mmCIF file of C-alpha atoms in Angstrom:
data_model
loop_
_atom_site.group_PDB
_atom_site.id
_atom_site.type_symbol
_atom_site.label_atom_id
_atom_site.label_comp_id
_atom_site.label_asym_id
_atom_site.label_seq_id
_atom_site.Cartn_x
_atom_site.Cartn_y
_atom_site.Cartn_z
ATOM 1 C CA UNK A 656 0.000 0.000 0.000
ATOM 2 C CA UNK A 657 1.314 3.427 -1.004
ATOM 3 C CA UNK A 658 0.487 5.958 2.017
ATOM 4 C CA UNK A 659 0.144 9.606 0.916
ATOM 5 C CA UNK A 660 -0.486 12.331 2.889
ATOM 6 C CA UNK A 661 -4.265 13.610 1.702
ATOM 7 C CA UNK A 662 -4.883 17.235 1.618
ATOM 8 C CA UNK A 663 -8.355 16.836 0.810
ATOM 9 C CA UNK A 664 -10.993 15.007 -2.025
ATOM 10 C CA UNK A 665 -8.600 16.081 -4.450
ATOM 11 C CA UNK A 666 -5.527 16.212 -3.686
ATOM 12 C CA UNK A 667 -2.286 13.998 -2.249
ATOM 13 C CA UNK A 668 1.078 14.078 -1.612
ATOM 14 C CA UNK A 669 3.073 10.929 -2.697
ATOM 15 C CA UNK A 670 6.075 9.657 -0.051
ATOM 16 C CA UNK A 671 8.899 11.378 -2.181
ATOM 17 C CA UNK A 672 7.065 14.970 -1.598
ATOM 18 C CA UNK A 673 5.501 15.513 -5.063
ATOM 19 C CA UNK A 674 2.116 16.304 -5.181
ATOM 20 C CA UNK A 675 -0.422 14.834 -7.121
ATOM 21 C CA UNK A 676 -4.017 16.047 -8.074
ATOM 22 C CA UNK A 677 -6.993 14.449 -9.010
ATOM 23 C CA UNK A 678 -10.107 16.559 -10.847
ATOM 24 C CA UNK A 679 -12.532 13.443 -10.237
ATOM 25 C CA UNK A 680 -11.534 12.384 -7.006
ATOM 26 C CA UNK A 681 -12.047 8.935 -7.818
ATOM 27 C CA UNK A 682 -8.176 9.139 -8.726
ATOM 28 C CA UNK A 683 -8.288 7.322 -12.109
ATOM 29 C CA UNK A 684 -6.929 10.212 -13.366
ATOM 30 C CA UNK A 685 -4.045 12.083 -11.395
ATOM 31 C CA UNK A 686 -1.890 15.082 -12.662
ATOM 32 C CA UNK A 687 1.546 15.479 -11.260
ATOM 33 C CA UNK A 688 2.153 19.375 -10.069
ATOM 34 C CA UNK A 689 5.897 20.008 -10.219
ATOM 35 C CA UNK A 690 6.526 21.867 -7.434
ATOM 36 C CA UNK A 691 9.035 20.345 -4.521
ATOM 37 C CA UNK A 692 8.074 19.732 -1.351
ATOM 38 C CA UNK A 693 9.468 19.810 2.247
ATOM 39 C CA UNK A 694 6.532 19.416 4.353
ATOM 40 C CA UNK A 695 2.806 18.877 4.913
ATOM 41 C CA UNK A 696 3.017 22.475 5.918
ATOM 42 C CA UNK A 697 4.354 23.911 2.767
ATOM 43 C CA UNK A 698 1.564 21.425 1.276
ATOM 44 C CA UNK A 699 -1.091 23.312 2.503
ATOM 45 C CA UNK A 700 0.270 26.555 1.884
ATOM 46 C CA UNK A 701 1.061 25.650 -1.429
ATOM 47 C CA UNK A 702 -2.144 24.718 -2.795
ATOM 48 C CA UNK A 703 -3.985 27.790 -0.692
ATOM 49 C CA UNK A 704 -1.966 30.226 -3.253
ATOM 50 C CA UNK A 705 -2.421 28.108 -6.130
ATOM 51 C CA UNK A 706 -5.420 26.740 -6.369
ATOM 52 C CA UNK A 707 -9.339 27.905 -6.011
ATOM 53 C CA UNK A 708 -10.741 27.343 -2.828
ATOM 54 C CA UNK A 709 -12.803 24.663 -4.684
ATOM 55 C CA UNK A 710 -10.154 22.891 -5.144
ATOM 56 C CA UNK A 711 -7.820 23.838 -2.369
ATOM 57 C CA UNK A 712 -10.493 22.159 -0.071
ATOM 58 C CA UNK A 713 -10.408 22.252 3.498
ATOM 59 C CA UNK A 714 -6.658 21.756 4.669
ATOM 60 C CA UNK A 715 -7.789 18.864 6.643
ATOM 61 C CA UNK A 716 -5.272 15.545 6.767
ATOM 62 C CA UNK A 717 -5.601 11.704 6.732
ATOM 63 C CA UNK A 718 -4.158 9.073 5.430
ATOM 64 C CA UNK A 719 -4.787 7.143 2.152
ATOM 65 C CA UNK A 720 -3.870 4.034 1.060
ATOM 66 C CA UNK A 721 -4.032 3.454 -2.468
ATOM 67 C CA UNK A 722 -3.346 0.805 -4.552
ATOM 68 C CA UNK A 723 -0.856 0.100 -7.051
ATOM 69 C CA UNK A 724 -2.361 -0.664 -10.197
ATOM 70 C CA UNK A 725 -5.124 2.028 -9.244
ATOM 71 C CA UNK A 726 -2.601 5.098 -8.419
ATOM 72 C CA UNK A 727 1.187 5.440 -8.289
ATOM 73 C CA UNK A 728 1.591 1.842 -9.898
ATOM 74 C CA UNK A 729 0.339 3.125 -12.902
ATOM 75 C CA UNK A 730 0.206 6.631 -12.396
ATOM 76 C CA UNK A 731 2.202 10.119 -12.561
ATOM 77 C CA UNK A 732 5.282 8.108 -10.464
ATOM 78 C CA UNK A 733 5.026 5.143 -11.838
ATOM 79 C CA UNK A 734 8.428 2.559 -12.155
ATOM 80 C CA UNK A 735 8.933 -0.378 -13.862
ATOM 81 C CA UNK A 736 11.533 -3.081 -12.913
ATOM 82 C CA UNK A 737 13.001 -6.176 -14.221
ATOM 83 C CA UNK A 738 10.611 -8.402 -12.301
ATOM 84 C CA UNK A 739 7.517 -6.753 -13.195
ATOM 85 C CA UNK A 740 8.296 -6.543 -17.218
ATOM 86 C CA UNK A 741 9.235 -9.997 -17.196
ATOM 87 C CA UNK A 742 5.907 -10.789 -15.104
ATOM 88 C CA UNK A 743 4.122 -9.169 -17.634
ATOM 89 C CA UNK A 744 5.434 -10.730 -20.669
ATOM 90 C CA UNK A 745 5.180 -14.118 -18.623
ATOM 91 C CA UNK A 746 1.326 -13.369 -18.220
ATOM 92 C CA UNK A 747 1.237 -12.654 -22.381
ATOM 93 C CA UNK A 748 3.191 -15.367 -23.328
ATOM 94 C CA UNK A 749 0.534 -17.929 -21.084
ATOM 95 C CA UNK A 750 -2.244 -16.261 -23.088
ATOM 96 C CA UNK A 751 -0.880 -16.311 -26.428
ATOM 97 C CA UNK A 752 0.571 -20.335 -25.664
ATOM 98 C CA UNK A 753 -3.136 -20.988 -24.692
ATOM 99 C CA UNK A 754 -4.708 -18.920 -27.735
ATOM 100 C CA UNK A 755 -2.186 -20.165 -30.354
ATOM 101 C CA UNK A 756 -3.444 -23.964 -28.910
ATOM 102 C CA UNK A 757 -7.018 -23.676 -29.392
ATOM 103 C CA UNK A 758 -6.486 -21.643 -33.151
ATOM 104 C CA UNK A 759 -4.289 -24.390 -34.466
ATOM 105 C CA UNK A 760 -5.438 -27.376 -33.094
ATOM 106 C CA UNK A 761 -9.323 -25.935 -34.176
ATOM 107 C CA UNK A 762 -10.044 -27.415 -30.830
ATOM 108 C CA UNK A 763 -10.705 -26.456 -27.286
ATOM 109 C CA UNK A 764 -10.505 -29.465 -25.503
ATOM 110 C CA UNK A 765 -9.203 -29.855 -21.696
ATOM 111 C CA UNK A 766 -9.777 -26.494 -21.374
ATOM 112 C CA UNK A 767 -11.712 -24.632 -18.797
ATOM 113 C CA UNK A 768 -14.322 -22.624 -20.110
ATOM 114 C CA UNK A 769 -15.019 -21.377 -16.837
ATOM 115 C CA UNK A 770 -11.584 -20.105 -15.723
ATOM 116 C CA UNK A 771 -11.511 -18.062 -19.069
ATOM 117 C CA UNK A 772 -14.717 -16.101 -18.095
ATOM 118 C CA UNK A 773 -13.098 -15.877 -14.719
ATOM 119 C CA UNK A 774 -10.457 -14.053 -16.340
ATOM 120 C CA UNK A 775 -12.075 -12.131 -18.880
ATOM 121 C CA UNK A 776 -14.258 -10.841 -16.041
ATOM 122 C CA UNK A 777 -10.857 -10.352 -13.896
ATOM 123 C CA UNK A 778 -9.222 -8.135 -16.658
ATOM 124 C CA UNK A 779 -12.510 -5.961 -17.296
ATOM 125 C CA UNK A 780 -13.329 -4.923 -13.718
ATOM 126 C CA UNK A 781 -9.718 -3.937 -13.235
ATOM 127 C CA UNK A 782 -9.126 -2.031 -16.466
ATOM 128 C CA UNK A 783 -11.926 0.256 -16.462
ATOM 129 C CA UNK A 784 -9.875 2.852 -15.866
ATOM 130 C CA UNK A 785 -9.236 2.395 -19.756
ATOM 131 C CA UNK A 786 -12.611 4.893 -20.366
ATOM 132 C CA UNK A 787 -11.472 7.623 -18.284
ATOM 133 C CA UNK A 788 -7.527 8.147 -17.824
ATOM 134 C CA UNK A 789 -4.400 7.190 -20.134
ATOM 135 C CA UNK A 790 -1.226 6.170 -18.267
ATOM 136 C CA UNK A 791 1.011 5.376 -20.690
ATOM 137 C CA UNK A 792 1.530 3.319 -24.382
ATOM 138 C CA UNK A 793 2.498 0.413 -22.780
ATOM 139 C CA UNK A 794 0.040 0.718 -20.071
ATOM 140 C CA UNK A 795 -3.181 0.721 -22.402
ATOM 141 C CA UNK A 796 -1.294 -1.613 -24.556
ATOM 142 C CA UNK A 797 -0.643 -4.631 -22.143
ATOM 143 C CA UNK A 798 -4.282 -4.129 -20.579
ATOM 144 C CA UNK A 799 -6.392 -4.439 -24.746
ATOM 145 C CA UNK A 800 -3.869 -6.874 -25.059
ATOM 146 C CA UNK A 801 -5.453 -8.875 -21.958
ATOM 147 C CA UNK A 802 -8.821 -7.779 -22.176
ATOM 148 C CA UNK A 803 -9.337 -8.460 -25.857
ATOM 149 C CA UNK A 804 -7.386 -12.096 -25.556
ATOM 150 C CA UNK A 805 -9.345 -12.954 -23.070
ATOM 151 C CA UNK A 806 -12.744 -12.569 -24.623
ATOM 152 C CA UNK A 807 -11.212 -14.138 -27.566
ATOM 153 C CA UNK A 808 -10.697 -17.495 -25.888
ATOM 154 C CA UNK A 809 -14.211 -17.676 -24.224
ATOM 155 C CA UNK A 810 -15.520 -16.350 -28.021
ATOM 156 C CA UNK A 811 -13.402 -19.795 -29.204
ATOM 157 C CA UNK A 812 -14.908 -22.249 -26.512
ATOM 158 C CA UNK A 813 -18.356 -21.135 -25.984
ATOM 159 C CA UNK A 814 -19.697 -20.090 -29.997
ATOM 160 C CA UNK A 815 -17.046 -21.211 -32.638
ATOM 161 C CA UNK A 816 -15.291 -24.621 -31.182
ATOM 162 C CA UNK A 817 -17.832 -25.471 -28.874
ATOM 163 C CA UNK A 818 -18.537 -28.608 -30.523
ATOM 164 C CA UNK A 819 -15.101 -29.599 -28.821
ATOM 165 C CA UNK A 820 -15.657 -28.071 -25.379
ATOM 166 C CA UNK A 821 -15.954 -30.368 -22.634
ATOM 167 C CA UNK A 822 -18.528 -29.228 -20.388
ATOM 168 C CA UNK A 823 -18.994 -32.592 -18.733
ATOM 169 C CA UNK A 824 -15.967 -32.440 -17.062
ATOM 170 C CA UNK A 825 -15.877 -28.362 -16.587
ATOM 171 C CA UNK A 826 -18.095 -28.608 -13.371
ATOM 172 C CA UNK A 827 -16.519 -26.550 -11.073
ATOM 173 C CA UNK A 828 -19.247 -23.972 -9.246
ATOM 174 C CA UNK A 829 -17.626 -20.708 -10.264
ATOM 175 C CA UNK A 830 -20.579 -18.984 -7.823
ATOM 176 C CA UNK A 831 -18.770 -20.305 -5.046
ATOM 177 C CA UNK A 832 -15.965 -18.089 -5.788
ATOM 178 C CA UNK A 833 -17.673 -15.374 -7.243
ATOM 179 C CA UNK A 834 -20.218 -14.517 -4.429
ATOM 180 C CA UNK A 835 -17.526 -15.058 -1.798
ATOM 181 C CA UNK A 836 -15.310 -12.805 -3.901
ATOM 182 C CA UNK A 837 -17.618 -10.158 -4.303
ATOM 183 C CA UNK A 838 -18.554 -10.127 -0.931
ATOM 184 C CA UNK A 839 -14.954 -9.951 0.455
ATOM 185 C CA UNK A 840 -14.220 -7.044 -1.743
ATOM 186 C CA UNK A 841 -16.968 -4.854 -0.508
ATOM 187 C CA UNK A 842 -16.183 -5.375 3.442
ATOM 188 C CA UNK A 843 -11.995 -5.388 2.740
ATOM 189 C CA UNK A 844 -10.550 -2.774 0.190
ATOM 190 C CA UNK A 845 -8.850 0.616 0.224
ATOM 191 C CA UNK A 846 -11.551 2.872 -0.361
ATOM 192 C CA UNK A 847 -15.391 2.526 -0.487
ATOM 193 C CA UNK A 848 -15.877 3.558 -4.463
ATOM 194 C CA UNK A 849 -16.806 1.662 -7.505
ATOM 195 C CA UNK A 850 -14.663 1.102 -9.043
ATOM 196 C CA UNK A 851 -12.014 0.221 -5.625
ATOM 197 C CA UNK A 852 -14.367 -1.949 -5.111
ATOM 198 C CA UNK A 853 -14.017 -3.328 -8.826
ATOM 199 C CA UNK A 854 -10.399 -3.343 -8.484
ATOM 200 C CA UNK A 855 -10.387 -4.930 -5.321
ATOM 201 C CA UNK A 856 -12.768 -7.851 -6.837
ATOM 202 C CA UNK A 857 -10.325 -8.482 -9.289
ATOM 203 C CA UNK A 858 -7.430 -8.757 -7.481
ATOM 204 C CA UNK A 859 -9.108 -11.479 -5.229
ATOM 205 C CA UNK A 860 -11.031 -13.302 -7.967
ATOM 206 C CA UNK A 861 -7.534 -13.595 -10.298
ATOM 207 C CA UNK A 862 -6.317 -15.694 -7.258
ATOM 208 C CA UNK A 863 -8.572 -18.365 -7.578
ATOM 209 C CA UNK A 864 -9.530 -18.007 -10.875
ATOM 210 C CA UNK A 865 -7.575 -20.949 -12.283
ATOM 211 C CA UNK A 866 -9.321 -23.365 -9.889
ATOM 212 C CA UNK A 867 -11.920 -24.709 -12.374
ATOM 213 C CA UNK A 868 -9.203 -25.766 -14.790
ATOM 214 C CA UNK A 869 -7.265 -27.463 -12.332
ATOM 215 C CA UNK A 870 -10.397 -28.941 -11.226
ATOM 216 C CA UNK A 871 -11.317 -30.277 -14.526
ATOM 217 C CA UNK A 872 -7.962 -31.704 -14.731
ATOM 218 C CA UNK A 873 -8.238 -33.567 -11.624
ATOM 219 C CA UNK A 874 -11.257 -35.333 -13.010
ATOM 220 C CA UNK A 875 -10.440 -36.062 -16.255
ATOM 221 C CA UNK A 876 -6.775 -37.031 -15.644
ATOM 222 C CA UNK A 877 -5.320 -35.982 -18.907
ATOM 223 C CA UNK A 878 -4.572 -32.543 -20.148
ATOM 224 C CA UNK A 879 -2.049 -31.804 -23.065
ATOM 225 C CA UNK A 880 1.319 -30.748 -22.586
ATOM 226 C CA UNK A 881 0.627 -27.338 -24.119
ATOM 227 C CA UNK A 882 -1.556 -27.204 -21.316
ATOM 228 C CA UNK A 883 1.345 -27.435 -18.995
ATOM 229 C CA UNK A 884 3.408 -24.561 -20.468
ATOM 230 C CA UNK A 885 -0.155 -22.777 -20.213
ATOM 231 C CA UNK A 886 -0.425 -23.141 -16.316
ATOM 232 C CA UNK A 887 3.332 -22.822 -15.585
ATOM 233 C CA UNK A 888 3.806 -19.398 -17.582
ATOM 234 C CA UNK A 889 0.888 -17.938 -15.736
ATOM 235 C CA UNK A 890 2.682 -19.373 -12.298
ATOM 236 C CA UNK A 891 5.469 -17.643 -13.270
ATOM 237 C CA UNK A 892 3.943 -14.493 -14.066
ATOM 238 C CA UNK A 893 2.283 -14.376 -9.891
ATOM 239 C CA UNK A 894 5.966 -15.798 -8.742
ATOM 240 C CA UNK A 895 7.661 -12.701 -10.258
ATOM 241 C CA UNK A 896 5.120 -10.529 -9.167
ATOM 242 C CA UNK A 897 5.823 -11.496 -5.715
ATOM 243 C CA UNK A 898 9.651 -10.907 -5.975
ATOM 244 C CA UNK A 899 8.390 -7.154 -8.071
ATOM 245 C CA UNK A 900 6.663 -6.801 -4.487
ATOM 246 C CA UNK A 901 9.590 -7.172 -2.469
ATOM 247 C CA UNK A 902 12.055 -5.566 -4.598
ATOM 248 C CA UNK A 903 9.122 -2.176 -4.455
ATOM 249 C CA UNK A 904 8.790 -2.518 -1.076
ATOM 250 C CA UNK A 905 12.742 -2.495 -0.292
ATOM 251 C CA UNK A 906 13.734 0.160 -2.606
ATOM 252 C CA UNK A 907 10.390 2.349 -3.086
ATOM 253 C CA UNK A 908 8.751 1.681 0.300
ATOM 254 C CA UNK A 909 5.650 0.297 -1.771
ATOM 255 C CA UNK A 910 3.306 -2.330 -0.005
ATOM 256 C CA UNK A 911 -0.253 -3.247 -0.858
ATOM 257 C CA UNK A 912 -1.620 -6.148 1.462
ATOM 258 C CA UNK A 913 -4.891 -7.134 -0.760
ATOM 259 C CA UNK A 914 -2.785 -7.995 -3.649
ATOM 260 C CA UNK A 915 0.280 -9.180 -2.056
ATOM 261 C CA UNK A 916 -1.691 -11.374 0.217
ATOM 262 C CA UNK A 917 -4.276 -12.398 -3.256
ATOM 263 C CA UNK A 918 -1.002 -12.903 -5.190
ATOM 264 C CA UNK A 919 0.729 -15.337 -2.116
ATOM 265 C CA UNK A 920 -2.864 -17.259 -2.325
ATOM 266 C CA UNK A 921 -2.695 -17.440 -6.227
ATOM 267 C CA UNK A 922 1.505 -18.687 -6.399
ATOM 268 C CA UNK A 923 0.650 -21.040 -3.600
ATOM 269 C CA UNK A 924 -1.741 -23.034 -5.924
ATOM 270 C CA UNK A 925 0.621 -23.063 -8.661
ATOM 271 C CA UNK A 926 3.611 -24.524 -6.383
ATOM 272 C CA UNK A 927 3.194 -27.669 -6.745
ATOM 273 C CA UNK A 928 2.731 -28.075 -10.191
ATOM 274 C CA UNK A 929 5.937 -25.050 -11.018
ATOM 275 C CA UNK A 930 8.277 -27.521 -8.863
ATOM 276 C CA UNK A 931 7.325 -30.526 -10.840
ATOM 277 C CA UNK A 932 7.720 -28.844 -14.368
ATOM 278 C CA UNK A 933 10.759 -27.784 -13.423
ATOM 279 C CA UNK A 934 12.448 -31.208 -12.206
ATOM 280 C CA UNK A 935 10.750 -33.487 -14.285
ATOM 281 C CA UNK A 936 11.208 -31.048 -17.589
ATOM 282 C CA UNK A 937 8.109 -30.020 -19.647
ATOM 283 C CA UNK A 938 5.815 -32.542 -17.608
ATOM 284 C CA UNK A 939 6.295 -35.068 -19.933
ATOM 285 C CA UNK A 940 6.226 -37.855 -17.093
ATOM 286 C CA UNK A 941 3.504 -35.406 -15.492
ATOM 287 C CA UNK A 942 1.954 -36.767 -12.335
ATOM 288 C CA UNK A 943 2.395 -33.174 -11.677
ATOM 289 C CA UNK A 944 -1.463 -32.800 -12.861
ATOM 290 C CA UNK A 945 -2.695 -34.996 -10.130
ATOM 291 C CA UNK A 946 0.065 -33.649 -7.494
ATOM 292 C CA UNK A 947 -1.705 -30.528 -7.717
ATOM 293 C CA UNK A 948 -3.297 -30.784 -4.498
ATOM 294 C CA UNK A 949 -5.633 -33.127 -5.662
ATOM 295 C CA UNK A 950 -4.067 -36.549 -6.540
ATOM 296 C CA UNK A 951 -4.779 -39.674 -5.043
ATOM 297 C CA UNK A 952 -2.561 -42.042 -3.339
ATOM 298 C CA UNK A 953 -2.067 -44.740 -5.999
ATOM 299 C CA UNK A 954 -2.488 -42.888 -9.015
ATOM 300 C CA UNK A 955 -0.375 -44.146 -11.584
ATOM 301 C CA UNK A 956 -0.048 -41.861 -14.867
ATOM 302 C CA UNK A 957 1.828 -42.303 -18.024
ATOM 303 C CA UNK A 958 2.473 -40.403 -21.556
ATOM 304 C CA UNK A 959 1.022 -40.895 -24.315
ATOM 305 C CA UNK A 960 0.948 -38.855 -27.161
ATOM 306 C CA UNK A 961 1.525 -35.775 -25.937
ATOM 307 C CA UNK A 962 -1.333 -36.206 -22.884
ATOM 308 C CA UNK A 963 -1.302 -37.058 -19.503
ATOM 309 C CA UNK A 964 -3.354 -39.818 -18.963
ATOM 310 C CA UNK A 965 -4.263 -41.918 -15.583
ATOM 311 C CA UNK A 966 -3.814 -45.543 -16.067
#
C-alpha cells in the first residue's frame, strides 16, 4: 500500500514529496504538479496560493492508502523493474501459448471454459480505468492486449469450437468463488468507491480463478502438454510478481496487502505443479497434474501422445 499524505478530495502528496491532483476524485486520473516539497506544511500553503478554494479544499489531513495498479503503480510516479516486465510478458506469453493452442489445433478441448470467463471478467473490472484516464503506451497496450485475448478465448470455446468443449468435465461452481469474492471485496478494500471496489474484486477473484481448470484436470486425468506450459507461464507471471513486491517494497517503500496477500494465495496453488515442471522437464512424465493438491494415493499416470493420462 502506497500511504500519501491527503490534503483533501482532491488532492495527495506521494512519499517522495511531489504532489499529485486528481479533478474526479475517484483518482483514475491524477496530474503530477511540479513543485518540490518539504513538508505537509508547505503542502497546505502551497495549494492555498495556487489553487481555487474549490479545489484547495479544506486543509484537513488523513491518510490514504491506495493501490498500485489504481494510483502510483500506474500513475504520474510510476516505475517499472526487471521483475515486473518480465511478469508481464510471462502473463502474455501464457495467453498467447493458450490462444495459439485452441487456433491451431481448431479445438478447445481440456480447457476450462469457466476459468476463461473468470479471467475475462478479472481483466474488465480492473481495467476500467481504460474509459477515463491514459497512463502510458504500454500501459493501455498490455491491458487491450489482456482484455481483448481474453474474450477471444471464451468467443473460441463457448460459440465457434464449442462442438469440442468439454462441459462434462468443466463442473466446477464458479458462484462459489464469485459470491464469496464479491462479498470480500466490498467489506476489505482501500476505499469505499466503484470502481475500488471493482479493483479490489479483481485482485481477489484472479487468485482463484484458475481453480476450475485445475479442477477439470483432476477429473479427467489428462490434459495436453501445451496445457502445462499454459499453467506454468501464468505461475510464473504471480511468482515474479511477488519478488516485483519485495524488490518495491525495499527500494520504493511500496506495499499493498490485498494484492500481495491475493497474489501469495494465487503462487501457492501453482507450487506444486511449477516444482514438478521444473524437475521433471516439460511434464512429460507429469503426475504433476494430479500432485496438484488433488491426486490420489495410488495414481499411476503415463504419456502418451503428448497427454497425460491416468492408467
Amino acid at each position: 500500500m502506497f500511504v500519501f499524505v491527503q490534503i483533501n478530495s482532491d488532492t495527495l502528496i506521494g512519499p517522495d514529496s511531489s504532489v499529485y491532483l486528481s479533478r474526479y476524485a475517484d483518482w483514475s486520473r491524477l496530474e503530477r504538479v511540479t513543485f518540490a516539497l518539504d513538508s505537509v506544511t508547505s503542502a497546505t500553503s502551497l495549494f492555498t496560493r495556487h489553487f481555487p478554494s474549490s479545489e484547495a479544499g479544506t486543509g484537513q489531513f488523513g491518510y490514504s492508502g491506495v493501490t498500485e495498479d489504481r494510483l502510483a503503480g500506474e500513475g504520474a510516479s510510476y516505475n517499472m523493474n526487471i521483475f515486473r516486465l518480465t511478469g508481464d510478458l510471462s502473463h502474455l506469453a501464457a495467453i498467447i501459448i493458450l490462444l495459439l493452442k485452441i487456433w491451431k489445433s481448431r479445438s478447445c478441448a481440456g480447457i476450462s471454459g469457466k476459468s476463461q470467463v473468470l479471467f475475462a471478467l478479472v481483466f474488465t473490472t480492473r481495467y476500467l480505468d481504460l474509459l477515463t484516464s491514459f497512463i502510458s503506451l504500454y500501459n493501455t497496450t498490455m491491458k487491450v492486449i489482456y482484455i481483448g485475448c481474453s474474450y477471444a478465448t471464451v468467443y473460441l470455446i463457448y460459440m465457434k469450437l464449442k462442438a469440442t468443449y468439454d462441459g462434462n468435465h468443466d463442473t466446477f461452481r464458479v458462484e462459489f468463488l464469485i459470491v464469496p469474492v464479491g462479498g470480500l471485496a466490498f467489506l476489505v478494500n482501500h476505499d469505499f468507491s466503484p470502481l475500488e471496489i471493482l479493483w479490489t474484486f479483481s485482485i481477489y477473484l484472479e487468485s482463484v480463478a484458475i481453480l476450475p481448470q485445475l479442477f477439470m484436470i483432476s477429473k479427467t486425468g489428462e490434459a495436453e502438454t501445451i496445457t502445462t506450459h499454459y499453467l506454468f507461464f501464468l505461475g510464473l507471471y504471480r511468482a515474479l510478481y511477488l519478488i516485483n513486491w519485495i524488490w518495491r517494497f525495499y527500494f520504493e517503500g511500496f506495499f499493498d496487502m490485498i494484492a500481495i496477500v491475493a497474489g501469495v494465495v494465487q503462487t501457492i496453488l501453482y507450487c506444486d505443479f511449477f516444482y514438478l515442471y521444473v524437475t521433471k522437464g516439460a511434464i512429460t512424465t507429469t503426475e504433476a497434474y494430479l500432485d496438484l493438491g488433488v491426486q490420489t494415493d495410488g495414481v499411476v499416470l503415463s504419456a502418451n501422445e503428448g497427454y497425460v493420462v491416468v492408467s
